[in-house]
Amino acid sequence: MASLLTQRFSLNNGDFAEFDLHPHSRVVTNARLMFGSPKLTAERLTLARTFLEALSGRHFATSGLSACFAAAAQADPDGPNALLSHWTTPAKYPYKARCGAGMWAGVWLGYR
Protein backbone atom coordinates (compact mmCIF):
# COMPACT_ATOMS: atom_id res chain seq x y z
CA MET A 1 0.00 0.00 0.00
CA ALA A 2 2.95 2.31 -0.54
CA SER A 3 0.95 4.14 -3.20
CA LEU A 4 -1.56 5.56 -0.72
CA LEU A 5 -1.88 9.30 -0.33
CA THR A 6 -2.78 10.80 3.04
CA GLN A 7 -4.85 13.98 3.18
CA ARG A 8 -5.01 15.84 6.50
CA PHE A 9 -7.57 18.46 7.46
CA SER A 10 -7.24 20.54 10.61
CA LEU A 11 -10.30 21.61 12.57
CA ASN A 12 -10.54 24.89 14.48
CA ASN A 13 -10.15 23.31 17.92
CA GLY A 14 -6.87 21.41 17.33
CA ASP A 15 -8.55 18.20 16.22
CA PHE A 16 -7.81 16.83 12.75
CA ALA A 17 -9.11 14.31 10.24
CA GLU A 18 -6.90 12.18 8.00
CA PHE A 19 -7.89 10.12 4.98
CA ASP A 20 -5.79 7.51 3.18
CA LEU A 21 -6.69 7.56 -0.51
CA HIS A 22 -5.71 5.50 -3.52
CA PRO A 23 -4.06 7.76 -6.09
CA HIS A 24 -6.17 8.66 -9.13
CA SER A 25 -9.38 7.64 -7.36
CA ARG A 26 -11.59 8.71 -4.52
CA VAL A 27 -11.48 5.42 -2.63
CA VAL A 28 -10.86 5.99 1.08
CA THR A 29 -9.14 2.98 2.62
CA ASN A 30 -8.75 4.40 6.13
CA ALA A 31 -10.01 7.49 7.91
CA ARG A 32 -9.08 8.94 11.28
CA LEU A 33 -10.52 11.68 13.46
CA MET A 34 -7.94 12.52 16.09
CA PHE A 35 -8.45 14.82 19.04
CA GLY A 36 -5.87 17.48 19.90
CA SER A 37 -6.17 16.60 23.59
CA PRO A 38 -7.26 13.42 25.36
CA LYS A 39 -10.20 15.16 27.05
CA LEU A 40 -13.46 13.70 25.77
CA THR A 41 -16.43 16.03 25.77
CA ALA A 42 -20.02 15.59 24.64
CA GLU A 43 -19.16 17.73 21.60
CA ARG A 44 -16.26 15.45 20.65
CA LEU A 45 -18.37 12.31 21.09
CA THR A 46 -21.00 13.80 18.80
CA LEU A 47 -18.32 14.77 16.29
CA ALA A 48 -16.87 11.24 16.39
CA ARG A 49 -20.32 9.69 15.90
CA THR A 50 -21.09 12.00 12.97
CA PHE A 51 -17.68 11.31 11.39
CA LEU A 52 -18.11 7.52 11.59
CA GLU A 53 -21.70 7.60 10.36
CA ALA A 54 -20.92 9.89 7.43
CA LEU A 55 -18.09 7.70 6.20
CA SER A 56 -19.56 4.27 6.87
CA GLY A 57 -23.28 4.76 6.36
CA ARG A 58 -23.80 2.83 9.61
CA HIS A 59 -25.34 3.96 12.90
CA PHE A 60 -23.12 4.55 15.94
CA ALA A 61 -24.57 5.37 19.35
CA THR A 62 -22.89 8.01 21.49
CA SER A 63 -23.20 5.63 24.45
CA GLY A 64 -21.32 2.97 22.48
CA LEU A 65 -18.55 5.45 21.74
CA SER A 66 -18.33 6.39 25.43
CA ALA A 67 -18.04 2.72 26.38
CA CYS A 68 -15.38 2.14 23.71
CA PHE A 69 -13.26 5.05 24.96
CA ALA A 70 -13.64 3.87 28.57
CA ALA A 71 -12.53 0.33 27.61
CA ALA A 72 -9.55 1.67 25.65
CA ALA A 73 -8.50 3.91 28.54
CA GLN A 74 -8.73 1.09 31.08
CA ALA A 75 -6.83 -1.39 28.94
CA ASP A 76 -3.86 0.86 28.19
CA PRO A 77 -4.44 4.49 27.24
CA ASP A 78 -1.41 4.64 24.97
CA GLY A 79 -1.57 1.04 23.81
CA PRO A 80 -3.81 -0.86 21.41
CA ASN A 81 -7.10 0.64 20.40
CA ALA A 82 -10.51 -0.84 21.16
CA LEU A 83 -12.81 -2.34 18.57
CA LEU A 84 -16.04 -0.39 18.19
CA SER A 85 -17.66 -2.24 15.29
CA HIS A 86 -16.82 -4.51 12.38
CA TRP A 87 -18.65 -5.45 9.19
CA THR A 88 -18.08 -6.54 5.60
CA THR A 89 -18.66 -4.12 2.73
CA PRO A 90 -20.71 -5.12 -0.32
CA ALA A 91 -17.36 -5.61 -2.10
CA LYS A 92 -16.43 -8.11 0.68
CA TYR A 93 -13.81 -5.93 2.37
CA PRO A 94 -13.65 -6.45 6.14
CA TYR A 95 -14.07 -3.00 7.69
CA LYS A 96 -13.49 -2.07 11.34
CA ALA A 97 -14.23 1.00 13.39
CA ARG A 98 -11.97 1.58 16.38
CA CYS A 99 -11.46 4.10 19.13
CA GLY A 100 -8.45 5.00 21.20
CA ALA A 101 -7.80 7.00 24.33
CA GLY A 102 -4.69 8.64 25.66
CA MET A 103 -2.30 11.00 23.95
CA TRP A 104 -3.90 10.39 20.53
CA ALA A 105 -7.55 9.90 21.40
CA GLY A 106 -9.84 9.51 18.45
CA VAL A 107 -11.74 7.18 16.16
CA TRP A 108 -10.77 5.54 12.92
CA LEU A 109 -12.19 3.11 10.42
CA GLY A 110 -10.87 1.18 7.50
CA TYR A 111 -10.09 -2.21 6.12
CA ARG A 112 -6.42 -2.26 7.02
PDB file of C-alpha atoms in Angstrom:
ATOM      1  CA  MET A   1       0.000   0.000   0.000  1.00  0.00           C
ATOM      2  CA  ALA A   2       2.953   2.315  -0.544  1.00  0.00           C
ATOM      3  CA  SER A   3       0.955   4.138  -3.197  1.00  0.00           C
ATOM      4  CA  LEU A   4      -1.561   5.560  -0.717  1.00  0.00           C
ATOM      5  CA  LEU A   5      -1.883   9.304  -0.334  1.00  0.00           C
ATOM      6  CA  THR A   6      -2.777  10.798   3.044  1.00  0.00           C
ATOM      7  CA  GLN A   7      -4.846  13.975   3.180  1.00  0.00           C
ATOM      8  CA  ARG A   8      -5.011  15.841   6.498  1.00  0.00           C
ATOM      9  CA  PHE A   9      -7.575  18.458   7.455  1.00  0.00           C
ATOM     10  CA  SER A  10      -7.238  20.543  10.612  1.00  0.00           C
ATOM     11  CA  LEU A  11     -10.297  21.610  12.570  1.00  0.00           C
ATOM     12  CA  ASN A  12     -10.541  24.886  14.479  1.00  0.00           C
ATOM     13  CA  ASN A  13     -10.150  23.310  17.922  1.00  0.00           C
ATOM     14  CA  GLY A  14      -6.869  21.412  17.333  1.00  0.00           C
ATOM     15  CA  ASP A  15      -8.555  18.199  16.216  1.00  0.00           C
ATOM     16  CA  PHE A  16      -7.813  16.829  12.752  1.00  0.00           C
ATOM     17  CA  ALA A  17      -9.108  14.314  10.239  1.00  0.00           C
ATOM     18  CA  GLU A  18      -6.902  12.175   8.004  1.00  0.00           C
ATOM     19  CA  PHE A  19      -7.893  10.116   4.984  1.00  0.00           C
ATOM     20  CA  ASP A  20      -5.794   7.510   3.178  1.00  0.00           C
ATOM     21  CA  LEU A  21      -6.687   7.564  -0.513  1.00  0.00           C
ATOM     22  CA  HIS A  22      -5.710   5.495  -3.523  1.00  0.00           C
ATOM     23  CA  PRO A  23      -4.058   7.761  -6.088  1.00  0.00           C
ATOM     24  CA  HIS A  24      -6.170   8.656  -9.131  1.00  0.00           C
ATOM     25  CA  SER A  25      -9.378   7.636  -7.356  1.00  0.00           C
ATOM     26  CA  ARG A  26     -11.590   8.705  -4.523  1.00  0.00           C
ATOM     27  CA  VAL A  27     -11.475   5.422  -2.625  1.00  0.00           C
ATOM     28  CA  VAL A  28     -10.856   5.990   1.080  1.00  0.00           C
ATOM     29  CA  THR A  29      -9.142   2.979   2.625  1.00  0.00           C
ATOM     30  CA  ASN A  30      -8.748   4.395   6.133  1.00  0.00           C
ATOM     31  CA  ALA A  31     -10.010   7.494   7.908  1.00  0.00           C
ATOM     32  CA  ARG A  32      -9.084   8.944  11.277  1.00  0.00           C
ATOM     33  CA  LEU A  33     -10.518  11.676  13.462  1.00  0.00           C
ATOM     34  CA  MET A  34      -7.942  12.520  16.092  1.00  0.00           C
ATOM     35  CA  PHE A  35      -8.445  14.817  19.044  1.00  0.00           C
ATOM     36  CA  GLY A  36      -5.872  17.481  19.904  1.00  0.00           C
ATOM     37  CA  SER A  37      -6.174  16.602  23.592  1.00  0.00           C
ATOM     38  CA  PRO A  38      -7.261  13.422  25.364  1.00  0.00           C
ATOM     39  CA  LYS A  39     -10.198  15.161  27.054  1.00  0.00           C
ATOM     40  CA  LEU A  40     -13.461  13.700  25.768  1.00  0.00           C
ATOM     41  CA  THR A  41     -16.428  16.033  25.773  1.00  0.00           C
ATOM     42  CA  ALA A  42     -20.020  15.589  24.637  1.00  0.00           C
ATOM     43  CA  GLU A  43     -19.163  17.727  21.602  1.00  0.00           C
ATOM     44  CA  ARG A  44     -16.257  15.448  20.651  1.00  0.00           C
ATOM     45  CA  LEU A  45     -18.366  12.306  21.094  1.00  0.00           C
ATOM     46  CA  THR A  46     -21.004  13.796  18.799  1.00  0.00           C
ATOM     47  CA  LEU A  47     -18.320  14.771  16.286  1.00  0.00           C
ATOM     48  CA  ALA A  48     -16.865  11.242  16.386  1.00  0.00           C
ATOM     49  CA  ARG A  49     -20.316   9.688  15.901  1.00  0.00           C
ATOM     50  CA  THR A  50     -21.086  11.998  12.972  1.00  0.00           C
ATOM     51  CA  PHE A  51     -17.684  11.308  11.388  1.00  0.00           C
ATOM     52  CA  LEU A  52     -18.112   7.521  11.594  1.00  0.00           C
ATOM     53  CA  GLU A  53     -21.696   7.599  10.361  1.00  0.00           C
ATOM     54  CA  ALA A  54     -20.921   9.895   7.430  1.00  0.00           C
ATOM     55  CA  LEU A  55     -18.090   7.699   6.197  1.00  0.00           C
ATOM     56  CA  SER A  56     -19.558   4.268   6.870  1.00  0.00           C
ATOM     57  CA  GLY A  57     -23.283   4.759   6.364  1.00  0.00           C
ATOM     58  CA  ARG A  58     -23.799   2.830   9.606  1.00  0.00           C
ATOM     59  CA  HIS A  59     -25.341   3.965  12.898  1.00  0.00           C
ATOM     60  CA  PHE A  60     -23.121   4.552  15.941  1.00  0.00           C
ATOM     61  CA  ALA A  61     -24.566   5.369  19.355  1.00  0.00           C
ATOM     62  CA  THR A  62     -22.889   8.007  21.492  1.00  0.00           C
ATOM     63  CA  SER A  63     -23.202   5.632  24.454  1.00  0.00           C
ATOM     64  CA  GLY A  64     -21.317   2.972  22.478  1.00  0.00           C
ATOM     65  CA  LEU A  65     -18.553   5.447  21.743  1.00  0.00           C
ATOM     66  CA  SER A  66     -18.332   6.387  25.425  1.00  0.00           C
ATOM     67  CA  ALA A  67     -18.043   2.716  26.380  1.00  0.00           C
ATOM     68  CA  CYS A  68     -15.381   2.141  23.714  1.00  0.00           C
ATOM     69  CA  PHE A  69     -13.264   5.054  24.957  1.00  0.00           C
ATOM     70  CA  ALA A  70     -13.644   3.869  28.565  1.00  0.00           C
ATOM     71  CA  ALA A  71     -12.535   0.332  27.606  1.00  0.00           C
ATOM     72  CA  ALA A  72      -9.547   1.667  25.652  1.00  0.00           C
ATOM     73  CA  ALA A  73      -8.500   3.911  28.539  1.00  0.00           C
ATOM     74  CA  GLN A  74      -8.732   1.090  31.083  1.00  0.00           C
ATOM     75  CA  ALA A  75      -6.830  -1.394  28.944  1.00  0.00           C
ATOM     76  CA  ASP A  76      -3.855   0.855  28.191  1.00  0.00           C
ATOM     77  CA  PRO A  77      -4.437   4.492  27.242  1.00  0.00           C
ATOM     78  CA  ASP A  78      -1.410   4.644  24.966  1.00  0.00           C
ATOM     79  CA  GLY A  79      -1.570   1.039  23.807  1.00  0.00           C
ATOM     80  CA  PRO A  80      -3.809  -0.861  21.406  1.00  0.00           C
ATOM     81  CA  ASN A  81      -7.098   0.645  20.405  1.00  0.00           C
ATOM     82  CA  ALA A  82     -10.506  -0.841  21.164  1.00  0.00           C
ATOM     83  CA  LEU A  83     -12.807  -2.340  18.566  1.00  0.00           C
ATOM     84  CA  LEU A  84     -16.037  -0.388  18.191  1.00  0.00           C
ATOM     85  CA  SER A  85     -17.658  -2.243  15.290  1.00  0.00           C
ATOM     86  CA  HIS A  86     -16.818  -4.508  12.376  1.00  0.00           C
ATOM     87  CA  TRP A  87     -18.648  -5.446   9.187  1.00  0.00           C
ATOM     88  CA  THR A  88     -18.084  -6.535   5.598  1.00  0.00           C
ATOM     89  CA  THR A  89     -18.661  -4.120   2.735  1.00  0.00           C
ATOM     90  CA  PRO A  90     -20.710  -5.117  -0.324  1.00  0.00           C
ATOM     91  CA  ALA A  91     -17.356  -5.611  -2.102  1.00  0.00           C
ATOM     92  CA  LYS A  92     -16.431  -8.110   0.683  1.00  0.00           C
ATOM     93  CA  TYR A  93     -13.813  -5.926   2.372  1.00  0.00           C
ATOM     94  CA  PRO A  94     -13.654  -6.448   6.143  1.00  0.00           C
ATOM     95  CA  TYR A  95     -14.075  -3.003   7.693  1.00  0.00           C
ATOM     96  CA  LYS A  96     -13.492  -2.073  11.335  1.00  0.00           C
ATOM     97  CA  ALA A  97     -14.234   1.002  13.390  1.00  0.00           C
ATOM     98  CA  ARG A  98     -11.975   1.577  16.378  1.00  0.00           C
ATOM     99  CA  CYS A  99     -11.462   4.099  19.128  1.00  0.00           C
ATOM    100  CA  GLY A 100      -8.451   4.999  21.196  1.00  0.00           C
ATOM    101  CA  ALA A 101      -7.805   6.997  24.332  1.00  0.00           C
ATOM    102  CA  GLY A 102      -4.693   8.641  25.662  1.00  0.00           C
ATOM    103  CA  MET A 103      -2.302  10.996  23.948  1.00  0.00           C
ATOM    104  CA  TRP A 104      -3.901  10.387  20.531  1.00  0.00           C
ATOM    105  CA  ALA A 105      -7.548   9.901  21.401  1.00  0.00           C
ATOM    106  CA  GLY A 106      -9.839   9.506  18.447  1.00  0.00           C
ATOM    107  CA  VAL A 107     -11.741   7.181  16.163  1.00  0.00           C
ATOM    108  CA  TRP A 108     -10.774   5.544  12.922  1.00  0.00           C
ATOM    109  CA  LEU A 109     -12.186   3.114  10.423  1.00  0.00           C
ATOM    110  CA  GLY A 110     -10.873   1.182   7.500  1.00  0.00           C
ATOM    111  CA  TYR A 111     -10.088  -2.215   6.119  1.00  0.00           C
ATOM    112  CA  ARG A 112      -6.418  -2.260   7.022  1.00  0.00           C
TER     113      ARG A 112
END
